[in-house]
Coordinates of C-alpha atoms in Angstrom, one line a residue:
Chain A
X1 CA 3.8 62.2 14.2
X2 CA 5.4 64.2 17.0
X3 CA 3.1 66.0 19.4
X4 CA 3.9 69.1 21.4
X5 CA 5.0 68.4 24.9
X6 CA 3.1 70.9 26.9
X7 CA 5.0 72.8 29.5
X8 CA 3.9 75.3 32.2
X9 CA 4.5 78.4 30.1
X10 CA 2.9 77.1 27.0
X11 CA -0.1 75.2 28.4
X12 CA -2.6 78.1 27.9
X13 CA -1.7 78.2 24.2
X14 CA -2.7 74.6 23.7
X15 CA -5.8 75.0 25.9
X16 CA -7.0 77.9 23.8
X17 CA -6.2 76.0 20.6
X18 CA -8.4 73.2 21.8
X19 CA -11.2 75.7 21.9
X20 CA -10.4 77.0 18.4
X21 CA -8.8 80.2 19.5
X22 CA -5.3 81.4 18.6
X23 CA -4.0 83.4 21.5
X24 CA -0.5 84.8 22.1
X25 CA 1.0 85.5 25.5
X26 CA 1.1 89.1 26.4
X27 CA 2.5 91.1 29.4
X28 CA -0.3 92.1 31.7
X29 CA 1.6 94.8 33.5
X30 CA 0.1 98.3 33.4
X31 CA 1.5 100.3 30.5
X32 CA 3.3 97.4 28.9
X33 CA 1.2 94.8 27.2
X34 CA 4.0 93.5 24.9
X35 CA 3.3 90.3 23.1
X36 CA 5.9 87.5 23.4
X37 CA 6.4 84.1 21.7
X38 CA 7.3 81.4 22.5
X39 CA 5.8 81.7 26.0
X40 CA 8.1 82.2 28.9
X41 CA 7.8 83.2 32.6
X42 CA 8.4 87.0 32.4
X43 CA 8.3 90.0 30.1
X44 CA 11.7 90.9 28.4
X45 CA 10.6 94.5 28.2
X46 CA 9.5 95.2 31.7
X47 CA 10.3 92.2 33.8
X48 CA 6.7 91.6 34.9
X49 CA 5.5 88.1 35.6
X50 CA 1.9 89.2 35.0
X51 CA 0.6 87.4 32.0
X52 CA -2.5 87.4 29.8
X53 CA -3.4 85.7 26.6
X54 CA -4.5 88.0 23.7
X55 CA -6.8 86.6 21.1
X56 CA -5.5 87.0 17.5
X57 CA -7.6 87.3 14.3
X58 CA -6.0 84.2 12.9
X59 CA -4.9 86.0 9.8
X60 CA -1.3 86.0 8.6
X61 CA 1.1 85.8 5.8
X62 CA 3.6 83.1 4.9
X63 CA 7.1 84.4 5.9
X64 CA 8.9 81.4 4.6
X65 CA 8.5 77.7 3.9
X66 CA 10.5 74.6 3.1
X67 CA 9.9 71.3 1.5
X68 CA 11.7 68.6 3.4
X69 CA 12.8 65.4 1.6
X70 CA 13.8 62.1 3.2
X71 CA 15.6 60.9 5.2
X72 CA 12.9 62.0 7.7
X73 CA 11.1 60.4 10.6
X74 CA 8.8 57.7 9.1
X75 CA 5.5 59.5 9.8
X76 CA 6.7 62.6 8.1
X77 CA 8.4 60.8 5.2
X78 CA 5.0 59.3 4.4
X79 CA 3.6 62.9 3.9
X80 CA 6.3 64.2 1.5
X81 CA 5.8 66.7 -0.1
X82 CA 4.5 68.7 2.9
X83 CA 5.3 72.3 3.8
X84 CA 6.4 73.5 7.1
X85 CA 5.7 77.3 7.0
X86 CA 6.5 80.2 9.2
X87 CA 3.5 82.5 9.4
X88 CA 3.8 86.1 10.5
X89 CA 0.5 87.2 12.2
X90 CA -1.4 90.0 10.7
X91 CA -2.1 91.4 14.2
X92 CA 1.5 91.2 15.3
X93 CA 3.9 90.7 12.3
X94 CA 6.9 90.0 14.6
X95 CA 5.1 87.0 16.1
X96 CA 5.9 84.2 13.8
X97 CA 4.5 80.7 14.2
X98 CA 5.9 77.5 12.7
X99 CA 3.0 75.5 11.2
X100 CA 1.7 73.5 8.3
X101 CA -0.2 74.6 5.2
X102 CA -3.2 72.4 4.5
X103 CA -6.1 72.4 2.0
X104 CA -8.8 72.6 4.8
X105 CA -9.1 72.0 8.5
X106 CA -8.5 68.3 9.1
X107 CA -6.8 67.7 5.8
X108 CA -3.5 65.9 5.8
X109 CA -0.1 67.7 5.7
X110 CA 0.4 66.8 2.0
X111 CA -3.0 68.2 0.9
X112 CA -1.6 71.4 -0.8
X113 CA 0.5 70.9 -4.0
X114 CA 4.0 72.5 -3.7
X115 CA 3.4 75.0 -6.5
X116 CA 0.6 76.6 -4.5
X117 CA 2.9 77.9 -1.7
X118 CA 4.6 81.3 -1.9
X119 CA 6.2 83.7 0.4
X120 CA 3.8 86.5 1.2
X121 CA 0.6 84.4 0.6
X122 CA -2.3 85.3 2.9
X123 CA -3.4 82.5 5.2
X124 CA -6.0 81.9 7.9
X125 CA -5.7 79.7 10.9
X126 CA -7.6 76.5 11.3
X127 CA -7.3 73.8 14.0
X128 CA -6.7 70.1 13.8
X129 CA -6.1 67.2 16.2
X130 CA -2.5 65.9 16.1
X131 CA -2.1 62.9 18.3
X132 CA -4.4 64.2 20.9
X133 CA -3.2 67.8 21.0
X134 CA -5.1 70.4 18.9
X135 CA -2.6 72.4 16.9
X136 CA -3.0 75.4 14.6
X137 CA -2.8 74.8 10.9
X138 CA -3.0 77.2 8.0
X139 CA -5.1 77.5 4.9
X140 CA -4.6 79.8 2.0
X141 CA -7.1 82.7 1.9
X142 CA -7.3 82.2 -1.9
X143 CA -6.8 78.5 -2.4
Chain B
X1 CA 41.9 98.8 -10.3
X2 CA 39.0 99.1 -8.0
X3 CA 39.6 98.1 -4.4
X4 CA 37.7 94.9 -3.7
X5 CA 37.5 95.6 0.0
X6 CA 35.9 98.5 1.8
X7 CA 38.1 101.3 2.9
X8 CA 38.5 101.4 6.7
X9 CA 36.1 103.9 8.1
X10 CA 37.1 106.5 10.5
X11 CA 33.7 107.7 11.6
X12 CA 33.6 105.7 14.7
X13 CA 30.6 103.7 13.6
X14 CA 29.7 101.2 16.2
X15 CA 28.1 98.4 14.4
X16 CA 25.6 96.7 12.3
X17 CA 22.6 97.5 14.5
X18 CA 23.0 101.1 13.8
X19 CA 24.5 101.2 10.4
X20 CA 24.0 97.9 8.7
X21 CA 27.7 97.4 8.6
X22 CA 30.0 95.6 11.0
X23 CA 32.0 97.7 13.4
X24 CA 35.4 98.9 12.1
X25 CA 38.3 99.3 14.5
X26 CA 38.4 102.7 15.8
X27 CA 41.7 102.6 17.7
X28 CA 42.8 101.2 20.9
X29 CA 40.1 100.0 23.2
X30 CA 40.2 101.5 26.7
X31 CA 40.1 98.7 29.2
X32 CA 38.7 99.0 32.7
X33 CA 41.6 99.2 35.1
X34 CA 42.8 95.9 36.3
X35 CA 41.6 93.8 33.4
X36 CA 43.9 91.8 31.1
X37 CA 43.8 92.0 27.3
X38 CA 43.7 88.8 25.4
X39 CA 45.2 90.5 22.3
X40 CA 48.1 88.4 21.0
X41 CA 48.7 87.3 24.6
X42 CA 48.5 83.6 23.6
X43 CA 49.3 81.6 20.6
X44 CA 48.5 78.2 19.0
X45 CA 51.7 76.2 18.9
X46 CA 50.5 72.7 18.0
X47 CA 47.8 71.2 15.8
X48 CA 46.9 67.5 15.3
X49 CA 44.3 65.4 13.6
X50 CA 43.2 61.9 12.8
X51 CA 42.3 60.8 9.3
X52 CA 38.8 61.9 8.1
X53 CA 36.4 59.2 6.8
X54 CA 32.8 58.3 6.6
X55 CA 33.6 55.5 9.0
X56 CA 36.7 55.0 11.2
X57 CA 37.0 51.8 13.3
X58 CA 38.2 53.5 16.5
X59 CA 36.0 55.0 19.3
X60 CA 35.5 58.7 19.7
X61 CA 37.7 58.6 22.8
X62 CA 40.5 56.9 21.0
X63 CA 40.3 59.4 18.2
X64 CA 40.3 62.3 20.6
X65 CA 43.4 61.0 22.3
X66 CA 45.2 60.5 19.0
X67 CA 44.4 64.1 17.9
X68 CA 45.5 65.6 21.3
X69 CA 48.7 63.6 21.3
X70 CA 49.5 64.6 17.7
X71 CA 48.9 68.3 18.6
X72 CA 51.2 68.1 21.6
X73 CA 53.9 66.3 19.5
X74 CA 53.5 69.0 16.9
X75 CA 54.1 71.6 19.6
X76 CA 56.9 69.7 21.2
X77 CA 55.2 69.8 24.6
X78 CA 54.9 66.8 26.9
X79 CA 51.4 65.7 27.8
X80 CA 52.4 65.9 31.5
X81 CA 52.6 69.7 31.1
X82 CA 49.0 70.1 30.0
X83 CA 47.0 71.9 32.8
X84 CA 44.0 73.2 30.8
X85 CA 41.3 71.7 28.6
X86 CA 38.5 73.2 26.6
X87 CA 35.8 71.5 24.6
X88 CA 32.3 72.3 23.5
X89 CA 28.9 70.6 23.9
X90 CA 28.0 67.5 22.0
X91 CA 31.5 66.3 22.7
X92 CA 31.1 62.8 24.1
X93 CA 34.7 62.4 25.5
X94 CA 35.1 64.5 28.6
X95 CA 38.3 66.1 29.9
X96 CA 38.6 63.5 32.7
X97 CA 39.0 60.8 30.1
X98 CA 41.3 62.7 27.8
X99 CA 43.5 63.9 30.7
X100 CA 43.8 60.4 32.2
X101 CA 44.4 58.7 28.9
X102 CA 47.2 61.0 27.6
X103 CA 48.9 61.3 31.0
X104 CA 48.2 65.0 31.7
X105 CA 49.4 66.5 34.9
X106 CA 47.3 68.3 37.4
X107 CA 44.6 70.2 35.5
X108 CA 43.7 73.6 36.9
X109 CA 41.3 74.9 34.2
X110 CA 38.6 73.1 32.2
X111 CA 35.6 74.5 30.4
X112 CA 32.9 73.4 27.9
X113 CA 31.3 76.0 25.7
X114 CA 27.6 75.6 24.7
X115 CA 25.7 75.0 21.6
X116 CA 27.6 72.4 19.6
X117 CA 29.2 73.9 16.5
X118 CA 28.8 77.4 17.9
X119 CA 31.4 76.6 20.5
X120 CA 34.5 75.7 18.4
X121 CA 36.3 79.0 18.6
X122 CA 35.1 79.6 22.2
X123 CA 37.4 76.9 23.3
X124 CA 40.4 79.1 22.2
X125 CA 38.8 82.1 23.9
X126 CA 38.4 80.2 27.1
X127 CA 42.0 78.8 27.1
X128 CA 43.4 82.2 26.1
X129 CA 41.6 83.8 29.0
X130 CA 42.8 81.1 31.4
X131 CA 46.4 81.3 30.4
X132 CA 46.4 85.1 30.3
X133 CA 45.0 85.3 33.8
X134 CA 47.4 82.7 35.2
X135 CA 44.9 79.9 35.7
X136 CA 46.9 77.6 33.5
X137 CA 49.9 77.4 31.2
X138 CA 49.4 74.8 28.6
X139 CA 45.9 74.4 27.1
X140 CA 44.4 71.8 24.8
X141 CA 41.2 72.1 22.9
X142 CA 39.8 69.3 20.8
X143 CA 36.8 67.8 19.0
X144 CA 36.1 64.2 18.3
X145 CA 33.1 63.1 16.3
X146 CA 31.7 60.0 14.8
X147 CA 28.9 61.6 12.8
X148 CA 29.7 59.5 9.7
X149 CA 29.0 56.2 11.3
X150 CA 27.2 57.2 14.5
X151 CA 23.7 58.4 15.1
X152 CA 22.3 61.7 13.9
X153 CA 21.3 63.9 16.8
X154 CA 18.0 64.9 15.1
X155 CA 16.9 61.2 15.1
X156 CA 16.5 61.6 18.9
X157 CA 13.9 64.3 18.3
X158 CA 11.4 63.3 20.9
X159 CA 13.7 64.0 23.8
X160 CA 14.0 67.6 22.5
X161 CA 10.3 68.3 22.5
X162 CA 10.0 69.6 26.1
X163 CA 12.4 72.3 25.0
X164 CA 11.1 75.0 22.7
X165 CA 11.3 72.4 19.9
X166 CA 7.7 71.7 20.7
X167 CA 6.9 74.8 18.7
X168 CA 8.7 73.5 15.6
X169 CA 9.3 69.8 15.5
X170 CA 5.6 68.6 15.5
X171 CA 5.1 70.6 12.3
X172 CA 7.8 68.6 10.5
X173 CA 10.7 71.0 10.9
X174 CA 12.7 68.1 12.0
X175 CA 16.4 68.6 11.1
X176 CA 18.9 71.4 11.3
X177 CA 18.8 71.5 7.5
X178 CA 15.0 72.2 7.6
X179 CA 15.6 75.0 10.0
X180 CA 18.3 76.7 8.0
X181 CA 16.4 76.1 4.7
X182 CA 13.6 78.2 6.2
X183 CA 16.0 81.1 6.8
X184 CA 17.5 80.5 3.4
X185 CA 14.2 80.8 1.6
X186 CA 13.5 84.1 3.3
X187 CA 17.0 85.4 2.6
X188 CA 16.6 84.6 -1.1
X189 CA 13.2 86.3 -1.1
X190 CA 14.3 89.4 0.7
X191 CA 17.6 90.0 -1.1
X192 CA 17.5 88.1 -4.4
X193 CA 20.2 85.7 -3.4
X194 CA 20.2 82.7 -5.7
X195 CA 21.1 79.0 -5.9
X196 CA 24.1 80.1 -8.0
X197 CA 25.3 82.1 -5.0
X198 CA 25.1 79.0 -2.8
X199 CA 26.8 77.0 -5.5
X200 CA 29.7 79.5 -5.5
X201 CA 30.2 78.6 -1.8
X202 CA 30.0 74.9 -2.4
X203 CA 32.4 75.1 -5.3
X204 CA 35.0 77.2 -3.5
X205 CA 35.1 74.6 -0.7
X206 CA 35.2 71.7 -3.1
X207 CA 38.0 73.2 -5.2
X208 CA 40.1 73.6 -2.1
X209 CA 39.3 70.1 -0.9
X210 CA 40.4 68.9 -4.3
X211 CA 43.9 70.2 -3.4
X212 CA 43.9 68.7 0.1
X213 CA 44.8 65.0 0.3
X214 CA 43.3 64.8 3.8
X215 CA 39.9 65.9 2.6
X216 CA 37.1 63.5 2.1
X217 CA 36.4 65.2 -1.3
X218 CA 40.1 65.1 -2.5
X219 CA 40.2 64.7 -6.2
X220 CA 36.4 64.7 -6.5
X221 CA 35.5 67.8 -8.5
X222 CA 32.1 69.5 -8.4
X223 CA 30.4 71.0 -11.4
X224 CA 27.5 73.4 -11.6
X225 CA 25.5 70.7 -13.4
X226 CA 26.1 68.3 -10.6
X227 CA 24.9 70.9 -8.1
X228 CA 21.8 72.0 -10.0
X229 CA 20.6 68.5 -10.7
X230 CA 21.4 67.0 -7.2
X231 CA 18.6 65.8 -5.0
X232 CA 16.9 68.1 -2.6
X233 CA 17.4 67.7 1.1
X234 CA 15.1 70.5 2.2
X235 CA 14.1 72.9 -0.5
X236 CA 15.7 75.3 -1.2
X237 CA 18.8 73.4 0.0
X238 CA 20.2 70.5 -2.0
X239 CA 22.7 67.7 -1.3
X240 CA 25.7 69.9 -2.0
X241 CA 24.5 72.6 0.3
X242 CA 25.0 70.2 3.2
X243 CA 28.2 69.4 5.1
X244 CA 29.7 65.9 5.2
X245 CA 28.9 63.5 7.9
X246 CA 32.4 62.5 9.1
X247 CA 34.3 60.4 11.6
X248 CA 37.5 62.2 12.9
X249 CA 39.1 64.3 15.6
X250 CA 41.3 67.4 15.8
X251 CA 43.1 69.3 18.5
X252 CA 45.2 72.3 19.1
X253 CA 47.6 73.5 21.8
X254 CA 47.7 77.0 23.2
X255 CA 50.4 78.6 25.4
X256 CA 51.4 82.2 26.3
X257 CA 53.0 84.3 23.7
X258 CA 56.2 84.3 25.7
X259 CA 56.4 80.6 25.7
X260 CA 55.3 80.3 22.1
X261 CA 58.4 81.9 20.9
X262 CA 60.4 78.9 22.1
X263 CA 58.2 76.3 20.4
X264 CA 59.1 74.6 17.2
X265 CA 56.6 76.3 14.9
X266 CA 56.0 79.9 14.1
X267 CA 53.4 81.1 16.7
X268 CA 49.9 81.8 15.5
X269 CA 48.5 84.4 17.8
X270 CA 45.0 84.6 19.1
X271 CA 44.5 88.3 18.3
X272 CA 40.8 88.7 19.2
X273 CA 38.1 86.3 20.3
X274 CA 34.4 86.6 20.9
X275 CA 31.2 84.7 21.6
X276 CA 27.8 85.9 20.5
X277 CA 24.3 85.3 21.8
X278 CA 22.1 88.1 20.4
X279 CA 19.2 89.7 22.3
X280 CA 16.1 87.6 22.0
X281 CA 18.0 84.9 20.0
X282 CA 16.5 81.5 19.7
X283 CA 18.9 79.1 18.2
X284 CA 18.6 77.8 14.7
X285 CA 14.9 78.7 14.6
X286 CA 15.6 82.3 15.1
X287 CA 12.2 83.2 13.5
X288 CA 11.0 84.7 16.8
X289 CA 13.7 87.3 16.8
X290 CA 12.6 90.7 15.4
X291 CA 15.3 90.3 12.7
X292 CA 15.9 86.6 12.0
X293 CA 18.4 87.3 9.2
X294 CA 20.7 89.1 11.6
X295 CA 22.1 86.2 13.5
X296 CA 24.8 85.6 16.2
X297 CA 27.6 86.4 13.8
X298 CA 26.6 90.1 14.1
X299 CA 26.9 90.0 17.8
X300 CA 30.2 88.1 17.8
X301 CA 31.6 90.4 15.1
X302 CA 30.9 93.6 17.0
X303 CA 33.0 92.4 19.9
X304 CA 35.7 90.8 17.7
X305 CA 36.4 93.9 15.7
X306 CA 36.2 96.2 18.7
X307 CA 39.2 94.4 20.2
X308 CA 41.2 94.0 17.0
X309 CA 43.9 96.2 15.5
X310 CA 42.6 95.5 12.0
X311 CA 39.3 95.2 10.2
X312 CA 37.5 92.9 7.7
X313 CA 39.3 94.5 4.8
X314 CA 42.6 93.3 6.3
X315 CA 41.6 89.7 6.6
X316 CA 43.8 87.6 4.2
X317 CA 41.9 84.3 4.4
X318 CA 38.7 83.2 6.2
X319 CA 37.5 79.9 7.6
X320 CA 33.8 80.4 7.9
X321 CA 31.5 77.7 9.4
X322 CA 29.8 76.0 6.6
X323 CA 27.5 73.3 7.9
X324 CA 25.2 74.7 5.2
X325 CA 26.2 76.9 2.3
X326 CA 23.7 79.5 3.2
X327 CA 25.5 80.2 6.5
X328 CA 28.4 81.7 4.5
X329 CA 26.6 84.7 2.9
X330 CA 24.9 85.4 6.2
X331 CA 28.3 85.3 8.0
X332 CA 30.0 87.5 5.3
X333 CA 27.4 90.1 6.2
X334 CA 27.6 89.6 9.9
X335 CA 31.4 89.8 10.1
X336 CA 31.4 92.9 7.9
X337 CA 32.9 91.8 4.6
X338 CA 29.9 93.3 2.8
X339 CA 26.7 95.1 3.6
X340 CA 23.5 93.6 4.6
X341 CA 21.8 91.6 1.8
X342 CA 25.0 91.6 -0.3
X343 CA 26.4 88.2 1.0
X344 CA 25.1 86.4 -2.1
X345 CA 26.5 88.9 -4.6
X346 CA 29.8 88.9 -2.7
X347 CA 30.4 85.3 -3.8
X348 CA 30.4 86.2 -7.5
X349 CA 33.4 86.4 -9.8
X350 CA 35.5 83.8 -7.9
X351 CA 35.6 86.0 -4.8
X352 CA 35.9 83.0 -2.5
X353 CA 38.6 81.2 -4.6
X354 CA 42.4 81.5 -4.1
X355 CA 43.3 84.9 -5.5
X356 CA 39.8 86.2 -5.0
X357 CA 38.6 88.9 -2.6
X358 CA 38.4 86.5 0.4
X359 CA 39.7 83.0 -0.1
X360 CA 37.5 80.7 2.0
X361 CA 37.7 77.4 3.8
X362 CA 41.0 76.6 2.2
X363 CA 41.2 72.9 3.3
X364 CA 37.6 72.3 2.0
X365 CA 35.6 73.3 5.1
X366 CA 32.7 71.3 6.5
X367 CA 31.3 71.0 3.0
X368 CA 34.2 69.2 1.4
X369 CA 37.1 68.4 3.8
X370 CA 35.3 67.0 6.9
X371 CA 32.5 68.1 9.2
X372 CA 34.0 67.9 12.6
X373 CA 31.9 70.6 14.1
X374 CA 34.1 73.3 12.7
X375 CA 37.3 72.4 14.4
X376 CA 39.0 71.7 11.1
X377 CA 38.5 75.4 10.3
X378 CA 40.7 76.3 13.3
X379 CA 43.5 74.0 12.3
X380 CA 43.4 75.2 8.7
X381 CA 43.6 78.8 9.9
X382 CA 46.8 77.8 11.8
X383 CA 48.3 76.1 8.7
X384 CA 47.6 79.2 6.6
X385 CA 49.4 81.4 9.0
X386 CA 52.3 78.9 9.2
X387 CA 52.5 79.0 5.4
X388 CA 51.7 75.3 5.3
X389 CA 48.2 75.0 3.7
X390 CA 47.6 72.7 0.7
X391 CA 45.9 75.8 -0.8
X392 CA 48.2 78.5 0.6
X393 CA 47.2 82.1 0.3
X394 CA 50.5 83.8 -0.5
X395 CA 51.7 85.8 2.5
X396 CA 48.6 85.2 4.6
X397 CA 49.1 87.0 7.9
X398 CA 45.6 87.3 9.2
X399 CA 42.8 84.8 9.3
X400 CA 39.2 84.9 10.6
X401 CA 37.8 81.6 11.9
X402 CA 34.1 81.4 12.8
X403 CA 32.0 78.9 14.6
X404 CA 28.4 77.8 13.8
X405 CA 26.2 80.6 12.7
X406 CA 22.5 80.2 13.5
X407 CA 23.3 79.1 17.1
X408 CA 25.0 81.0 19.9
X409 CA 28.4 81.3 18.3
X410 CA 32.1 82.3 18.6
X411 CA 34.9 83.5 16.4
X412 CA 38.6 84.2 16.6
X413 CA 41.0 86.4 14.6
X414 CA 44.4 84.7 14.2
X415 CA 47.6 86.4 13.1
X416 CA 51.2 85.5 12.8

């Protein structure tokens, strides 16, 4: 499995994830406070380099999903059918995270049957170790 | 009879962001003093290509040289006269190698547009700008690929991880098809587009390839049953929603309009050209944009139409980048052939076939002629305007050619 390669801008995201917190980068300039994702050095709205990391509720909805079929990298081919999803966050619907839908925290990527996935389904974040990096994953609110 | 195309608006509407429609021409564009116009200032006078196949024995460099020399021979221009080159990224043969191999003279302009398949039409824009501003006189653009027998770029996934791919690849969104399938699912959900709409795109391309002896899918018909029962690649995209992996190369030669009149073929003028990188865009995984279904086509289209003497309703034939079928309805919307969300429905009733509202990819496109990063769409546009296509649109005088949608893109309007 591939693991995220942590860079300067994104490092806090992964550090918070390791503590079980889903946080999104936000502008820390007075009067701005806009969220942005993926992380980057400065705010596209006001140009400030002042940054904070705002905690999210971890609730969201499935914006879209796919079911990849081989040929795939071997570690992923072994998990077919799995579902990469794009989740729009309930707290910030324009912030969308790519992730995976699983049956429960720690369950493998193929733990939800394909028929259970639909656009608009409510999901909740959980966290799991993936090759030494803790990543957000998603479970259905009504499994 | 009802008019299949929209009437030209006269309300001065300025574009999709405000109205949901692509900008229509609103008269002559006032240029800042001292700037040159690219409009019809240059023309394509030569095209060349190698055979297309799943596997060709020669190297990419050899194929590139064959295509470039064929295009120069077609133009009747000596290689020694070439003084400008343009290519786009993911091209492994650089201009130093091509210039040396073909015997070019001193080269005074060279450029490489970014973002792979998004750069095909930008090569023409860069050459047109160079020639119009006196930086060069004879320009060559080319593309050489061994995607049929060579490695797939997505297999080298790990090297991409330090880029923003770290936010997508680890979750198993590994290949371009997975990224576009995600957009496609959302597009279907939001607008009711269906697999039948995608099939219409695949079928139009295949039908045209069936007429084109150079196409990989020559004489290999496609049926709805074959499409609907084919294997998935990344649901909701199946085998026939994907372009062909191809070995091959193409090139074209650009000169000033004045010189073009003395060349052996009817000039095909570069009427308007544009690149497009939308605000807050993020490549094929544009999910982080406020509006992921409004991609780079919309940005390129606004500029393209602003500088053109005609609008989408006047386009006789279109060559629209089709690495995946779903890019076509998205592009039809972006370039203003229909309103937002109507790209799927636009494909109904044979609209994309010869004789339809907008004959599409008339050599077979990336889906059924060859996938050479879109460059075959340019050469087919030229053939249409020369009256020399294997699926000729009678009297075609205007052609839109687009580059890869879903990445920073480019487009040109050609006319004769």
